[in-house]
Every structure is written in C-alpha cells, then in structure tokens.
C-alpha cells in the first residue's frame, strides 16, 4: 500500500509540474515586482493622469481598449509615456497573464493597449518585447 501511495504522489507531482509548464502565469513574487515597477519611475503618476484623461486604467491589468476608445486612450500623451515607461523597464518579469481566455506576456499585453506606439528604445528593450 505505501508503494501505491508513493507512485500516486509522484504521478500527481509530475502532472502538476506539466500543468504549470503548459499554463504558465505570473506568480505572487512576479506580480509584486510588477507592482513595485508600476509605483516607481513616475509610471504610476503618468498612468494615473492617463486614467483621468482617458477613463482607461492600464494597471491593474484589464482588457485592452478597442475601436474609437483605443484611439482616444492612445492619443493621450500621458498614456503613451506611461505605457512606454512600463514596457521598456528592463527588469519587468517575463511571465504570462490571462486576457480574454488567452495567456499573454505582460509586455505583449501592454503593447496591445496602443499597438502603434513606438516602444523601442534600445536593442535590449526590443529583444524583451519580442518574447
């Protein structure tokens, strides 16, 4: 009986590990780091003003705007600056969040808010955005 329990436990651990790899997402530590980044470097200030001007809250993450609302959000200078600062932060964790039932990296999500915004500033930042 103990051998059966051990085998069951090993099978359960293997299935859990496979599930984590297949459906990876940001963990608490990574979300804490994202939150810390948001609250630094004037990102919170710029995106707060963006929220007031456009009625769209970039963070905490929510579905990206679409259509005319997206155009309205993306024409706001503070939205452009805040999103660019957030995306190009070199130490932002590379992990996935679930948006519209799809796992997407934090960087890709931020890019999807204003897809026409030029976010490239350095080679290193560009490489991170392509992941």
PDB file of C-alpha atoms in Angstrom, residues 8-124:
ATOM      1  CA  UNK A   8       0.341   8.140  -6.870  1.00  0.00           C
ATOM      2  CA  UNK A   9       2.145  11.064  -5.238  1.00  0.00           C
ATOM      3  CA  UNK A  10       4.891  11.006  -7.882  1.00  0.00           C
ATOM      4  CA  UNK A  11       2.288  10.905 -10.648  1.00  0.00           C
ATOM      5  CA  UNK A  12       0.440  13.820  -9.064  1.00  0.00           C
ATOM      6  CA  UNK A  13       3.659  15.843  -8.789  1.00  0.00           C
ATOM      7  CA  UNK A  14       4.548  15.111 -12.428  1.00  0.00           C
ATOM      8  CA  UNK A  15       1.082  16.139 -13.628  1.00  0.00           C
ATOM      9  CA  UNK A  16       1.223  19.339 -11.580  1.00  0.00           C
ATOM     10  CA  UNK A  17       4.651  20.229 -12.963  1.00  0.00           C
ATOM     11  CA  UNK A  18       3.473  19.584 -16.523  1.00  0.00           C
ATOM     12  CA  UNK A  19       0.399  21.722 -15.914  1.00  0.00           C
ATOM     13  CA  UNK A  20       2.464  24.579 -14.565  1.00  0.00           C
ATOM     14  CA  UNK A  21       4.723  24.483 -17.607  1.00  0.00           C
ATOM     15  CA  UNK A  22       1.829  24.250 -20.042  1.00  0.00           C
ATOM     16  CA  UNK A  23      -0.203  27.044 -18.415  1.00  0.00           C
ATOM     17  CA  UNK A  24       2.493  29.294 -17.019  1.00  0.00           C
ATOM     18  CA  UNK A  25       1.430  32.509 -15.381  1.00  0.00           C
ATOM     19  CA  UNK A  26       2.786  35.226 -13.160  1.00  0.00           C
ATOM     20  CA  UNK A  27       3.269  34.148  -9.580  1.00  0.00           C
ATOM     21  CA  UNK A  28       2.844  36.322  -6.493  1.00  0.00           C
ATOM     22  CA  UNK A  29       6.506  37.315  -6.421  1.00  0.00           C
ATOM     23  CA  UNK A  30       6.372  38.406 -10.074  1.00  0.00           C
ATOM     24  CA  UNK A  31       3.157  40.381  -9.505  1.00  0.00           C
ATOM     25  CA  UNK A  32       4.799  42.080  -6.524  1.00  0.00           C
ATOM     26  CA  UNK A  33       7.721  43.053  -8.759  1.00  0.00           C
ATOM     27  CA  UNK A  34       5.351  44.375 -11.443  1.00  0.00           C
ATOM     28  CA  UNK A  35       3.514  46.381  -8.780  1.00  0.00           C
ATOM     29  CA  UNK A  36       6.800  47.782  -7.477  1.00  0.00           C
ATOM     30  CA  UNK A  37       7.823  48.793 -11.015  1.00  0.00           C
ATOM     31  CA  UNK A  38       4.422  50.433 -11.551  1.00  0.00           C
ATOM     32  CA  UNK A  39       4.873  52.508  -8.396  1.00  0.00           C
ATOM     33  CA  UNK A  40       8.324  53.709  -9.408  1.00  0.00           C
ATOM     34  CA  UNK A  41       9.854  55.892 -12.113  1.00  0.00           C
ATOM     35  CA  UNK A  42       6.785  58.138 -12.459  1.00  0.00           C
ATOM     36  CA  UNK A  43       4.919  55.295 -14.166  1.00  0.00           C
ATOM     37  CA  UNK A  44       2.110  55.424 -11.592  1.00  0.00           C
ATOM     38  CA  UNK A  45       1.831  59.213 -11.967  1.00  0.00           C
ATOM     39  CA  UNK A  46       1.740  59.137 -15.769  1.00  0.00           C
ATOM     40  CA  UNK A  47      -0.750  56.269 -15.910  1.00  0.00           C
ATOM     41  CA  UNK A  48      -2.860  57.910 -13.198  1.00  0.00           C
ATOM     42  CA  UNK A  49      -3.138  61.043 -15.339  1.00  0.00           C
ATOM     43  CA  UNK A  50      -3.813  58.764 -18.325  1.00  0.00           C
ATOM     44  CA  UNK A  51      -6.727  57.238 -16.392  1.00  0.00           C
ATOM     45  CA  UNK A  52      -8.168  60.670 -15.584  1.00  0.00           C
ATOM     46  CA  UNK A  53      -7.853  61.910 -19.181  1.00  0.00           C
ATOM     47  CA  UNK A  54      -8.983  58.751 -20.965  1.00  0.00           C
ATOM     48  CA  UNK A  55     -11.060  56.808 -18.392  1.00  0.00           C
ATOM     49  CA  UNK A  56      -8.888  53.734 -19.053  1.00  0.00           C
ATOM     50  CA  UNK A  57      -6.894  52.128 -16.273  1.00  0.00           C
ATOM     51  CA  UNK A  58      -3.738  50.472 -17.618  1.00  0.00           C
ATOM     52  CA  UNK A  59      -2.822  48.866 -14.284  1.00  0.00           C
ATOM     53  CA  UNK A  60      -4.105  46.733 -12.595  1.00  0.00           C
ATOM     54  CA  UNK A  61      -4.342  44.941 -15.916  1.00  0.00           C
ATOM     55  CA  UNK A  62      -7.640  44.784 -17.733  1.00  0.00           C
ATOM     56  CA  UNK A  63      -8.717  44.077 -21.290  1.00  0.00           C
ATOM     57  CA  UNK A  64      -7.142  46.486 -23.789  1.00  0.00           C
ATOM     58  CA  UNK A  65      -9.398  49.145 -25.278  1.00  0.00           C
ATOM     59  CA  UNK A  66     -10.718  48.729 -28.809  1.00  0.00           C
ATOM     60  CA  UNK A  67     -12.023  50.894 -31.631  1.00  0.00           C
ATOM     61  CA  UNK A  68     -12.565  54.589 -31.004  1.00  0.00           C
ATOM     62  CA  UNK A  69     -11.895  54.159 -27.294  1.00  0.00           C
ATOM     63  CA  UNK A  70      -8.452  52.757 -28.088  1.00  0.00           C
ATOM     64  CA  UNK A  71      -7.743  55.750 -30.344  1.00  0.00           C
ATOM     65  CA  UNK A  72      -8.874  58.086 -27.556  1.00  0.00           C
ATOM     66  CA  UNK A  73      -6.609  56.379 -24.999  1.00  0.00           C
ATOM     67  CA  UNK A  74      -3.601  56.191 -27.299  1.00  0.00           C
ATOM     68  CA  UNK A  75      -3.684  59.849 -28.320  1.00  0.00           C
ATOM     69  CA  UNK A  76      -3.203  60.914 -24.673  1.00  0.00           C
ATOM     70  CA  UNK A  77       0.442  61.860 -24.115  1.00  0.00           C
ATOM     71  CA  UNK A  78       0.457  60.612 -20.517  1.00  0.00           C
ATOM     72  CA  UNK A  79      -0.872  57.220 -21.664  1.00  0.00           C
ATOM     73  CA  UNK A  80       1.849  56.997 -24.296  1.00  0.00           C
ATOM     74  CA  UNK A  81       4.600  57.956 -21.851  1.00  0.00           C
ATOM     75  CA  UNK A  82       3.339  55.693 -19.044  1.00  0.00           C
ATOM     76  CA  UNK A  83       2.899  52.645 -21.275  1.00  0.00           C
ATOM     77  CA  UNK A  84       6.303  53.191 -22.866  1.00  0.00           C
ATOM     78  CA  UNK A  85       7.948  53.532 -19.431  1.00  0.00           C
ATOM     79  CA  UNK A  86       6.204  50.393 -18.176  1.00  0.00           C
ATOM     80  CA  UNK A  87       7.014  48.201 -21.193  1.00  0.00           C
ATOM     81  CA  UNK A  88      10.624  49.282 -21.561  1.00  0.00           C
ATOM     82  CA  UNK A  89      11.533  48.767 -17.910  1.00  0.00           C
ATOM     83  CA  UNK A  90      14.396  46.269 -18.227  1.00  0.00           C
ATOM     84  CA  UNK A  91      13.595  44.288 -15.071  1.00  0.00           C
ATOM     85  CA  UNK A  92       9.885  43.680 -15.683  1.00  0.00           C
ATOM     86  CA  UNK A  93       9.227  39.950 -15.156  1.00  0.00           C
ATOM     87  CA  UNK A  94       8.627  37.846 -18.221  1.00  0.00           C
ATOM     88  CA  UNK A  95       5.528  35.914 -17.279  1.00  0.00           C
ATOM     89  CA  UNK A  96       2.010  35.474 -18.593  1.00  0.00           C
ATOM     90  CA  UNK A  97      -1.343  36.878 -17.564  1.00  0.00           C
ATOM     91  CA  UNK A  98      -4.721  35.689 -18.789  1.00  0.00           C
ATOM     92  CA  UNK A  99      -6.538  38.149 -21.039  1.00  0.00           C
ATOM     93  CA  UNK A 100      -9.726  37.129 -22.824  1.00  0.00           C
ATOM     94  CA  UNK A 101      -9.019  33.472 -22.052  1.00  0.00           C
ATOM     95  CA  UNK A 102      -5.560  33.644 -23.596  1.00  0.00           C
ATOM     96  CA  UNK A 103      -2.208  33.632 -21.829  1.00  0.00           C
ATOM     97  CA  UNK A 104      -0.110  36.589 -22.934  1.00  0.00           C
ATOM     98  CA  UNK A 105       3.085  38.115 -21.567  1.00  0.00           C
ATOM     99  CA  UNK A 106       2.813  41.319 -19.587  1.00  0.00           C
ATOM    100  CA  UNK A 107       4.869  43.106 -22.242  1.00  0.00           C
ATOM    101  CA  UNK A 108       2.632  41.911 -25.087  1.00  0.00           C
ATOM    102  CA  UNK A 109      -0.466  42.960 -23.153  1.00  0.00           C
ATOM    103  CA  UNK A 110       0.907  46.453 -22.583  1.00  0.00           C
ATOM    104  CA  UNK A 111       1.811  46.664 -26.280  1.00  0.00           C
ATOM    105  CA  UNK A 112      -1.730  45.635 -27.245  1.00  0.00           C
ATOM    106  CA  UNK A 113      -3.172  48.701 -25.498  1.00  0.00           C
ATOM    107  CA  UNK A 114      -1.602  51.040 -28.070  1.00  0.00           C
ATOM    108  CA  UNK A 115      -0.196  48.782 -30.803  1.00  0.00           C
ATOM    109  CA  UNK A 116       1.001  51.680 -32.972  1.00  0.00           C
ATOM    110  CA  UNK A 117       3.053  53.239 -30.167  1.00  0.00           C
ATOM    111  CA  UNK A 118       6.796  53.057 -30.860  1.00  0.00           C
ATOM    112  CA  UNK A 119       8.140  51.308 -27.791  1.00  0.00           C
ATOM    113  CA  UNK A 120      11.629  50.525 -28.983  1.00  0.00           C
ATOM    114  CA  UNK A 121      14.333  52.482 -27.246  1.00  0.00           C
ATOM    115  CA  UNK A 122      17.254  50.088 -27.077  1.00  0.00           C
ATOM    116  CA  UNK A 123      18.255  46.751 -28.566  1.00  0.00           C
ATOM    117  CA  UNK A 124      17.802  45.124 -25.160  1.00  0.00           C
TER     118      UNK A 124
END
